[in-house]
DNA sequence: GTACAGGCAGTAT
DNA sequence: ATACTGCCTGTA
């Protein structure tokens, strides 16, 4: 178990587009995890959360997963088998549902530096300041505090037209219409259907939330990069050839095909494919 | 200037 | 049902 934590490299997870609010100061990585700041370093530095929370790293880094069994399962695919070996520090992380859904609603039609900018601005404005090692951080704002903000205030965080969607998510959480506890217990299909009801949440964002925060490891989010990977390496999944843009039908077809092919841990496989596609592909950060 | 970036909802077929 | 289009904002 401990060796897994030691082999974790936050930079890989950030570049795999699953978390956005991690930054490196000196030799240490700091991350915003909901209402807490977490700190991660190699060896002696270990892991710490502020305020302290027992077993926080087990949860965050999914040390409760049977990673051996998962890797064995997804390694039935030859490409994934190769990538698992190539990127040993890459891990799927377990996020807090609220931070996760707000993050990915902001992620639509933009890029990682912009997402980071938006989320940081929201935290600075609506989060709580916390000093760790003399560095000031801001916790991720609660749905309640986001809901109290006006559309204009959210726009001032650089959200643009996404402000309306962020507000809709906050209202969903406050009203109880969006119940993450219930979604965790529901099946993948049921939970996805519920998420798709929320304004601003489509196929891709729903799958991200399901995979990263609602324990649906079969979820297989398909963005432009995964679509390219599927077109390049898994052409047989396609009914016919198509370009970069994904229609709803194509998304469903590919997503279901991928879940069938990669199995119940398809989401893990997706992380490796995504990271691989971004390698040397003109990253802008 | 303009193309583009990790989608979405609204509208037209 | 399926395809097309506009959209905030920042960068190359």
Short mmCIF file of C-alpha atoms (C1' of nucleotides) in Angstrom, two decimals:
data_model
loop_
_atom_site.label_atom_id
_atom_site.label_comp_id
_atom_site.label_asym_id
_atom_site.label_seq_id
_atom_site.Cartn_x
_atom_site.Cartn_y
_atom_site.Cartn_z
CA UNK A 1 0.00 0.00 0.00
CA UNK A 2 2.62 2.49 1.07
CA UNK A 3 4.69 1.89 -2.04
CA UNK A 4 1.77 3.00 -4.19
CA UNK A 5 1.65 6.33 -2.46
CA UNK A 6 5.37 6.73 -2.89
CA UNK A 7 5.08 6.06 -6.61
CA UNK A 8 2.34 8.64 -7.05
CA UNK A 9 3.31 11.68 -9.06
CA UNK A 10 0.78 14.53 -8.85
CA UNK A 11 2.13 16.12 -12.00
CA UNK A 12 0.91 13.17 -14.02
CA UNK A 13 -2.56 13.37 -12.57
CA UNK A 14 -2.72 17.10 -13.23
CA UNK A 15 -1.63 16.53 -16.81
CA UNK A 16 -4.20 13.81 -17.12
CA UNK A 17 -6.82 16.50 -16.60
CA UNK A 18 -8.53 15.05 -13.57
CA UNK A 19 -7.48 17.60 -10.94
CA UNK A 20 -6.75 21.26 -11.41
CA UNK A 21 -5.86 22.90 -8.13
CA UNK A 22 -2.50 21.39 -7.31
CA UNK A 23 0.69 23.40 -7.27
CA UNK A 24 4.29 22.72 -6.48
CA UNK A 25 6.24 24.84 -4.00
CA UNK A 26 9.83 23.68 -3.63
CA UNK A 27 9.78 19.90 -3.31
CA UNK A 28 6.22 19.75 -2.06
CA UNK A 29 2.91 19.54 -3.85
CA UNK A 30 -0.11 21.29 -2.40
CA UNK A 31 -3.64 20.55 -3.43
CA UNK A 32 -7.06 21.97 -2.71
CA UNK A 33 -9.37 19.17 -1.70
CA UNK A 34 -12.75 20.59 -0.89
CA UNK A 35 -12.60 22.21 2.52
CA UNK A 36 -8.99 21.17 3.10
CA UNK A 37 -5.52 21.82 1.85
CA UNK A 38 -3.43 18.70 1.37
CA UNK A 39 0.33 18.47 1.12
CA UNK A 40 2.25 15.74 -0.55
CA UNK A 41 5.96 15.07 -0.74
CA UNK A 42 8.26 12.21 -1.40
CA UNK A 43 9.60 10.00 1.39
CA UNK A 44 9.84 11.73 4.78
CA UNK A 45 7.57 14.58 3.83
CA UNK A 46 4.76 12.09 3.26
CA UNK A 47 1.22 13.26 3.20
CA UNK A 48 -0.67 15.68 5.37
CA UNK A 49 -4.04 17.37 5.29
CA UNK A 50 -4.99 20.70 6.87
CA UNK A 51 -6.97 20.45 8.99
CA UNK A 52 -5.91 16.93 9.79
CA UNK A 53 -8.17 14.18 8.52
CA UNK A 54 -7.61 10.52 9.24
CA UNK A 55 -6.97 8.28 6.24
CA UNK A 56 -7.30 11.22 3.88
CA UNK A 57 -4.62 9.90 1.54
CA UNK A 58 -6.16 6.43 1.41
CA UNK A 59 -9.33 8.01 0.14
CA UNK A 60 -7.76 10.53 -2.20
CA UNK A 61 -5.32 8.20 -3.87
CA UNK A 62 -7.71 5.28 -3.93
CA UNK A 63 -5.35 3.10 -1.92
CA UNK A 64 -8.41 1.04 -1.08
CA UNK A 65 -8.57 -0.09 -4.70
CA UNK A 66 -7.07 -3.44 -5.58
CA UNK A 67 -4.71 -1.83 -8.05
CA UNK A 68 -3.14 -5.15 -9.01
CA UNK A 69 -6.47 -6.59 -10.02
CA UNK A 70 -7.42 -3.39 -11.82
CA UNK A 71 -4.18 -3.25 -13.77
CA UNK A 72 -4.53 -6.91 -14.64
CA UNK A 73 -8.05 -6.30 -15.87
CA UNK A 74 -7.34 -3.27 -18.05
CA UNK A 75 -4.10 -4.84 -19.29
CA UNK A 76 -6.11 -7.26 -21.38
CA UNK A 77 -5.82 -4.41 -23.85
CA UNK A 78 -2.33 -4.39 -25.35
CA UNK A 79 -1.96 -0.62 -25.65
CA UNK A 80 -3.13 0.01 -22.09
CA UNK A 81 -0.79 -2.71 -20.86
CA UNK A 82 2.09 -0.79 -22.43
CA UNK A 83 0.95 2.56 -21.03
CA UNK A 84 0.57 1.26 -17.49
CA UNK A 85 4.25 0.41 -17.58
CA UNK A 86 5.23 3.64 -19.29
CA UNK A 87 3.53 5.97 -16.77
CA UNK A 88 3.95 4.36 -13.35
CA UNK A 89 3.20 7.49 -11.28
CA UNK A 90 -0.22 8.06 -12.81
CA UNK A 91 -3.11 7.34 -10.48
CA UNK A 92 -6.80 7.85 -10.56
CA UNK A 93 -7.78 10.17 -7.73
CA UNK A 94 -10.98 10.31 -5.75
CA UNK A 95 -12.33 13.84 -5.64
CA UNK A 96 -14.97 15.54 -3.58
CA UNK A 97 -18.18 15.51 -5.62
CA UNK A 98 -18.92 19.21 -5.23
CA UNK A 99 -15.48 20.42 -6.22
CA UNK A 100 -15.46 17.85 -8.99
CA UNK A 101 -18.70 18.88 -10.65
CA UNK A 102 -17.97 22.61 -10.37
CA UNK A 103 -14.54 22.00 -11.84
CA UNK A 104 -15.78 20.10 -14.85
CA UNK A 105 -18.68 22.42 -15.53
CA UNK A 106 -16.03 25.12 -15.81
CA UNK A 107 -13.95 22.85 -18.03
CA UNK A 108 -16.27 22.85 -21.00
CA UNK A 109 -14.81 24.19 -24.21
CA UNK A 110 -11.62 25.56 -22.73
CA UNK A 111 -8.16 24.47 -21.69
CA UNK A 112 -6.40 23.53 -18.49
CA UNK A 113 -4.68 26.87 -17.79
CA UNK A 114 -8.05 28.59 -18.13
CA UNK A 115 -9.77 26.06 -15.90
CA UNK A 116 -7.13 26.60 -13.24
CA UNK A 117 -7.56 30.34 -13.53
CA UNK A 118 -11.34 30.15 -13.15
CA UNK A 119 -11.26 27.77 -10.18
CA UNK A 120 -8.51 29.69 -8.41
CA UNK A 121 -10.44 32.91 -8.81
CA UNK A 122 -13.57 31.27 -7.40
CA UNK A 123 -11.63 29.91 -4.44
CA UNK A 124 -10.01 33.27 -3.77
CA UNK A 125 -13.35 35.04 -3.85
CA UNK A 126 -15.64 32.54 -2.18
CA UNK A 127 -13.36 30.10 -0.37
CA UNK A 128 -11.76 30.33 3.06
CA UNK A 129 -8.12 31.39 3.39
CA UNK A 130 -5.81 28.83 4.99
CA UNK A 131 -2.11 29.29 5.65
CA UNK A 132 0.08 26.22 5.32
CA UNK A 133 3.83 26.55 5.76
CA UNK A 134 3.44 30.29 5.43
CA UNK A 135 1.77 29.93 2.02
CA UNK A 136 -1.75 31.22 1.64
CA UNK A 137 -4.30 28.93 0.02
CA UNK A 138 -8.05 29.12 -0.37
CA UNK A 139 -10.37 26.20 0.20
CA UNK A 140 -12.79 25.26 -2.54
CA UNK A 141 -16.02 27.18 -1.99
CA UNK A 142 -19.12 25.31 -0.88
CA UNK A 143 -22.21 25.07 -3.06
CA UNK A 144 -23.86 27.36 -0.53
CA UNK A 145 -21.36 30.15 -0.96
CA UNK A 146 -21.34 29.74 -4.73
CA UNK A 147 -25.11 29.87 -4.74
CA UNK A 148 -25.02 33.16 -2.87
CA UNK A 149 -22.85 34.70 -5.57
CA UNK A 150 -24.46 36.55 -8.44
CA UNK A 151 -23.91 35.63 -12.07
CA UNK A 152 -21.87 38.79 -12.45
CA UNK A 153 -19.62 37.86 -9.54
CA UNK A 154 -19.07 34.45 -11.09
CA UNK A 155 -18.35 36.03 -14.46
CA UNK A 156 -15.73 38.14 -12.76
CA UNK A 157 -13.90 34.88 -12.06
CA UNK A 158 -13.51 34.44 -15.81
CA UNK A 159 -16.31 31.92 -16.19
CA UNK A 160 -18.10 33.70 -19.01
CA UNK A 161 -21.17 31.82 -20.20
CA UNK A 162 -20.34 28.97 -17.81
CA UNK A 163 -21.44 31.13 -14.86
CA UNK A 164 -25.06 30.20 -15.52
CA UNK A 165 -24.20 26.51 -15.42
CA UNK A 166 -22.18 26.84 -12.22
CA UNK A 167 -25.13 28.60 -10.63
CA UNK A 168 -27.45 25.82 -11.80
CA UNK A 169 -25.23 23.18 -10.20
CA UNK A 170 -25.13 25.13 -6.94
CA UNK A 171 -28.91 25.38 -6.94
CA UNK A 172 -29.18 21.66 -7.62
CA UNK A 173 -27.01 20.83 -4.63
CA UNK A 174 -28.76 23.29 -2.30
CA UNK A 175 -32.24 22.13 -3.29
CA UNK A 176 -31.30 18.48 -2.83
CA UNK A 177 -32.22 17.71 -6.44
CA UNK A 178 -28.59 16.79 -6.90
CA UNK A 179 -27.84 14.23 -4.19
CA UNK A 180 -24.33 12.83 -4.48
CA UNK A 181 -24.88 10.24 -1.77
CA UNK A 182 -27.80 8.80 -3.69
CA UNK A 183 -25.86 8.91 -6.95
CA UNK A 184 -23.01 6.94 -5.38
CA UNK A 185 -25.45 4.17 -4.54
CA UNK A 186 -27.17 4.27 -7.90
CA UNK A 187 -26.01 2.39 -10.98
CA UNK A 188 -23.82 4.08 -13.58
CA UNK A 189 -26.77 4.46 -15.95
CA UNK A 190 -29.15 5.83 -13.33
CA UNK A 191 -26.61 8.27 -11.92
CA UNK A 192 -25.68 9.51 -15.37
CA UNK A 193 -29.30 10.11 -16.25
CA UNK A 194 -29.69 12.25 -13.14
CA UNK A 195 -26.57 14.29 -13.82
CA UNK A 196 -27.67 14.98 -17.39
CA UNK A 197 -30.75 16.75 -16.01
CA UNK A 198 -28.56 19.54 -14.68
CA UNK A 199 -28.11 22.55 -16.93
CA UNK A 200 -24.56 22.71 -18.18
CA UNK A 201 -23.85 19.01 -17.62
CA UNK A 202 -23.58 16.95 -20.79
CA UNK A 203 -22.21 13.53 -21.64
CA UNK A 204 -18.56 14.24 -21.10
CA UNK A 205 -18.86 16.22 -17.88
CA UNK A 206 -21.28 13.69 -16.42
CA UNK A 207 -18.82 10.89 -17.09
CA UNK A 208 -15.99 12.86 -15.48
CA UNK A 209 -18.01 13.42 -12.33
CA UNK A 210 -19.07 9.78 -12.24
CA UNK A 211 -15.52 8.52 -12.62
CA UNK A 212 -13.65 11.00 -10.45
CA UNK A 213 -16.07 11.43 -7.57
CA UNK A 214 -18.95 8.97 -7.65
CA UNK A 215 -17.21 5.59 -7.70
CA UNK A 216 -18.25 4.66 -11.21
CA UNK A 217 -14.99 3.19 -12.45
CA UNK A 218 -16.59 2.00 -15.65
CA UNK A 219 -17.30 5.61 -16.70
CA UNK A 220 -15.25 6.45 -19.78
CA UNK A 221 -15.25 10.20 -20.46
CA UNK A 222 -14.64 10.99 -24.11
CA UNK A 223 -13.19 14.36 -24.95
CA UNK A 224 -11.47 15.36 -28.12
CA UNK A 225 -8.24 13.60 -27.16
CA UNK A 226 -9.85 10.33 -26.23
CA UNK A 227 -11.90 10.54 -29.41
CA UNK A 228 -8.65 10.83 -31.35
CA UNK A 229 -7.17 7.90 -29.46
CA UNK A 230 -10.20 5.79 -30.29
CA UNK A 231 -10.09 6.86 -33.93
CA UNK A 232 -6.38 6.09 -34.14
CA UNK A 233 -6.13 2.85 -32.19
CA UNK A 234 -9.63 1.44 -31.91
CA UNK A 235 -11.13 2.11 -35.29
CA UNK A 236 -13.19 -1.05 -35.10
CA UNK A 237 -15.29 0.60 -32.37
CA UNK A 238 -16.66 3.03 -34.92
CA UNK A 239 -19.65 2.43 -37.12
CA UNK A 240 -18.06 4.61 -39.72
CA UNK A 241 -15.30 7.14 -39.96
CA UNK A 242 -15.88 10.59 -38.57
CA UNK A 243 -13.98 13.73 -37.72
CA UNK A 244 -12.98 15.36 -34.45
CA UNK A 245 -16.42 16.58 -33.45
CA UNK A 246 -18.51 14.20 -31.38
CA UNK A 247 -22.25 14.04 -31.84
CA UNK A 248 -24.42 12.66 -29.07
CA UNK A 249 -24.93 9.46 -31.00
CA UNK A 250 -21.23 8.97 -31.61
CA UNK A 251 -20.52 9.60 -27.96
CA UNK A 252 -22.97 6.96 -26.80
CA UNK A 253 -21.73 4.46 -29.34
CA UNK A 254 -18.07 4.93 -28.45
CA UNK A 255 -18.63 5.17 -24.71
CA UNK A 256 -20.59 1.96 -24.60
CA UNK A 257 -18.12 0.22 -26.89
CA UNK A 258 -15.24 1.35 -24.69
CA UNK A 259 -16.93 0.15 -21.51
CA UNK A 260 -17.45 -3.22 -23.14
CA UNK A 261 -13.92 -3.45 -24.43
CA UNK A 262 -11.98 -2.12 -21.45
CA UNK A 263 -14.27 -3.63 -18.85
CA UNK A 264 -15.50 -2.50 -15.45
CA UNK A 265 -12.38 -0.40 -14.86
CA UNK A 266 -12.59 1.38 -18.20
CA UNK A 267 -12.13 4.71 -16.44
CA UNK A 268 -8.66 3.70 -15.28
CA UNK A 269 -7.77 2.77 -18.85
CA UNK A 270 -9.09 6.13 -20.00
CA UNK A 271 -6.63 7.97 -17.76
CA UNK A 272 -3.66 6.22 -19.33
CA UNK A 273 -4.94 6.80 -22.85
CA UNK A 274 -5.60 10.45 -22.15
CA UNK A 275 -2.21 11.10 -20.64
CA UNK A 276 -0.56 9.29 -23.49
CA UNK A 277 -2.35 11.34 -26.13
CA UNK A 278 -1.34 14.60 -24.49
CA UNK A 279 2.32 13.63 -24.42
CA UNK A 280 4.12 15.86 -26.90
CA UNK A 281 0.85 16.94 -28.47
CA UNK A 282 1.44 20.68 -28.19
CA UNK A 283 0.54 21.13 -24.56
CA UNK A 284 0.21 24.72 -23.50
CA UNK A 285 1.14 24.64 -19.87
"C1'" DG B 1 -6.84 39.45 -37.72
"C1'" DT B 2 -8.30 34.73 -36.72
"C1'" DA B 3 -8.01 30.10 -35.17
"C1'" DC B 4 -8.27 27.46 -31.44
"C1'" DA B 5 -8.95 25.38 -26.70
"C1'" DG B 6 -10.45 18.70 -22.74
"C1'" DG B 7 -18.74 20.89 -24.62
"C1'" DC B 8 -22.94 22.54 -24.01
"C1'" DA B 9 -27.81 24.11 -24.96
"C1'" DG B 10 -30.80 25.85 -28.31
"C1'" DT B 11 -32.57 25.64 -32.75
"C1'" DA B 12 -33.32 23.93 -37.33
"C1'" DT B 13 -33.68 20.08 -40.22
"C1'" DA C 1 -33.67 11.62 -33.75
"C1'" DT C 2 -29.63 14.00 -35.81
"C1'" DA C 3 -26.87 18.05 -37.43
"C1'" DC C 4 -25.55 22.79 -37.04
"C1'" DT C 5 -24.20 26.98 -34.51
"C1'" DG C 6 -22.99 30.47 -31.01
"C1'" DC C 7 -20.56 31.10 -26.98
"C1'" DC C 8 -16.72 33.81 -22.61
"C1'" DT C 9 -11.94 34.30 -22.47
"C1'" DG C 10 -7.05 34.10 -23.31
"C1'" DT C 11 -3.16 32.78 -26.15
"C1'" DA C 12 -0.43 31.80 -30.40
#
